[in-house]
């Protein structure tokens, strides 16, 4: 296993106004952690920030405006099918995104197609058919009587199959999110957000989200027809979106947030019994994205990985029969258990095979076996790639009734370089590939297309098949190709660290701050926290037991974390999944990186360990706590040259809360620096602050000048929150103000008049300023000894 390189995000000074904005929008009393994360991740536009934090403030994109004529054509064709009582088939995919998309279309279209026998769904078999349209399936639907096929999460590049369906008199509406073909396919309607610019709010929609936009457009076009609210479909959208690992920005984030709200309702008043049963089996409440990513999503995905045929999952998600849903949910859970065991067995066998390989000369790991099941090879390949810092391809030569015209794990972006020249009796290997560190695996595999039967995918994941006899030469050739591009020994995985914290900071306030950024996903990953110089104690190793009391292979080690910020008896609980007790030393000091989590079983906070290193401490540090007195320098009210404070972090703005000093102190000591308290006691009366605010407003009105909120706040020495209260007070006495991004514009509408309401607002503002001044004076006068004790 290769140790990842830790990369601490650069510490930047966050404007006080931005912290106040985050607090106002989120309702957090102390939101500096959330503000720091948002700032470092580039979420700095206050206009967009409100919609990011609060989904009710986000303006979702109108599907008809975005997709234009394409979606109008889809609506027209579906309405025609409704009027003429035509038969409509939904063609989906077997992963969680495709299953939820199929279920959503089945429920959504049923609101507009009055006869139950008008609608059916088709999920291809993972082993026999794989992704995408195929001619045999189209024949089956034609025989059923289909006049219209609506795809979801698939179909964009199935050009031959589209032509075949058209020859049978079947119209096609493609809804998909995979790679676009070179030219628009000859279909009735083509809905694929990849047509938009990458900055478009719909660009990252997954298959289920595109399907939802189609149904949303139908609801907008014919609002009098549906009997059930559109919101009932949002839980399916959240499951598909989060399971498919798309970038959760724009409408994707909005739909995921709304979907989780709908998911949470299933535990109290279920409209989808199956989801309620799945959440119970996961021991989850449905209020966290992890309830999907580690719970419902893997269970749905497991069905096709183990059984090949995942069509019963559509029944699972759409049935209202509680007994049937319970039975199907329990079967899904059982299949997922089999998937875990199968994945663990193959992973163990793959690691054993790796011992026979010289990794110093290996750029791409290629392993094959005659007993491996193809359904889980992608999962295992991802594990191996992450642990050994090498792109990984796992192949099976096992006969699974494989159709030469299909391939497991092939995406809609597929090529068939030699499918016509392959002898149907030739034994094929098939499998999955996963990449790391921005190595474009798709391009790498494509260089060897002459050796392949079929392949497809994208830069980080691909599926492929090739003659078994070609495996050795393929392995050598693809390694040579990578060696031409990079030094394989320099491939090092990285672990991005977002925050440096102390054990005492692992509390409800930090958890609430981190929850503001949920749901996490690509472009907004789960924050990684670094705790330095902490001690691990109370080790407890175990394995999970299933509901029948049988011990599973899923192991873990639990422990308590201590550092110099907490009392000796108050260790914080931690867990390390998939590891053994002997991998940690009792009472040893470590630097640890992990995620701040909550245990759904007991609703207690815990630290989920991701990576660990022994702390670089000398014997003196091991036996003594950090000397806080020497790490704090009291410069309050003193005129010191900054050259005298080289090597120190400066706290130059007077704090209003203890947490602000604590955070600055921890950031300083984490970087082996001292903290200099360098703020001054500049006392202003509340009345003077009010007069200055009115004066600034008059000046801005007269000159038409535009300034930032931060500039005004600094000038008055008040917080963002109090400044906004002041602006509301100005509006009561004759001023108008408006925001343009972070900029402020003020106009005087008439002469200044102060009504009784205005007097009340002025009094409220004066009280707020006076309270801030009191807090500032306290932090300017409190003894350094008290500050040392508090930090």
mmCIF file of C-alpha atoms in Angstrom, residues 45-47 705-709 737-747:
data_model
loop_
_atom_site.group_PDB
_atom_site.id
_atom_site.type_symbol
_atom_site.label_atom_id
_atom_site.label_comp_id
_atom_site.label_asym_id
_atom_site.label_seq_id
_atom_site.Cartn_x
_atom_site.Cartn_y
_atom_site.Cartn_z
ATOM 1 C CA UNK A 45 -20.246 35.224 -4.470
ATOM 2 C CA UNK A 46 -22.815 36.357 -1.871
ATOM 3 C CA UNK A 47 -25.602 36.283 -4.494
ATOM 4 C CA UNK A 705 -20.468 55.908 -5.514
ATOM 5 C CA UNK A 706 -20.643 52.133 -4.997
ATOM 6 C CA UNK A 707 -18.727 50.520 -2.119
ATOM 7 C CA UNK A 708 -18.473 47.033 -0.628
ATOM 8 C CA UNK A 709 -20.145 46.042 2.621
ATOM 9 C CA UNK A 737 -30.277 50.735 -0.689
ATOM 10 C CA UNK A 738 -29.534 47.898 -3.103
ATOM 11 C CA UNK A 739 -26.890 45.195 -3.500
ATOM 12 C CA UNK A 740 -24.957 44.380 -6.667
ATOM 13 C CA UNK A 741 -23.027 41.264 -5.724
ATOM 14 C CA UNK A 742 -20.980 42.329 -2.679
ATOM 15 C CA UNK A 743 -21.369 46.020 -3.591
ATOM 16 C CA UNK A 744 -23.705 48.493 -1.913
ATOM 17 C CA UNK A 745 -25.522 51.447 -3.500
ATOM 18 C CA UNK A 746 -27.473 54.009 -1.436
ATOM 19 C CA UNK A 747 -29.935 56.731 -2.577
#
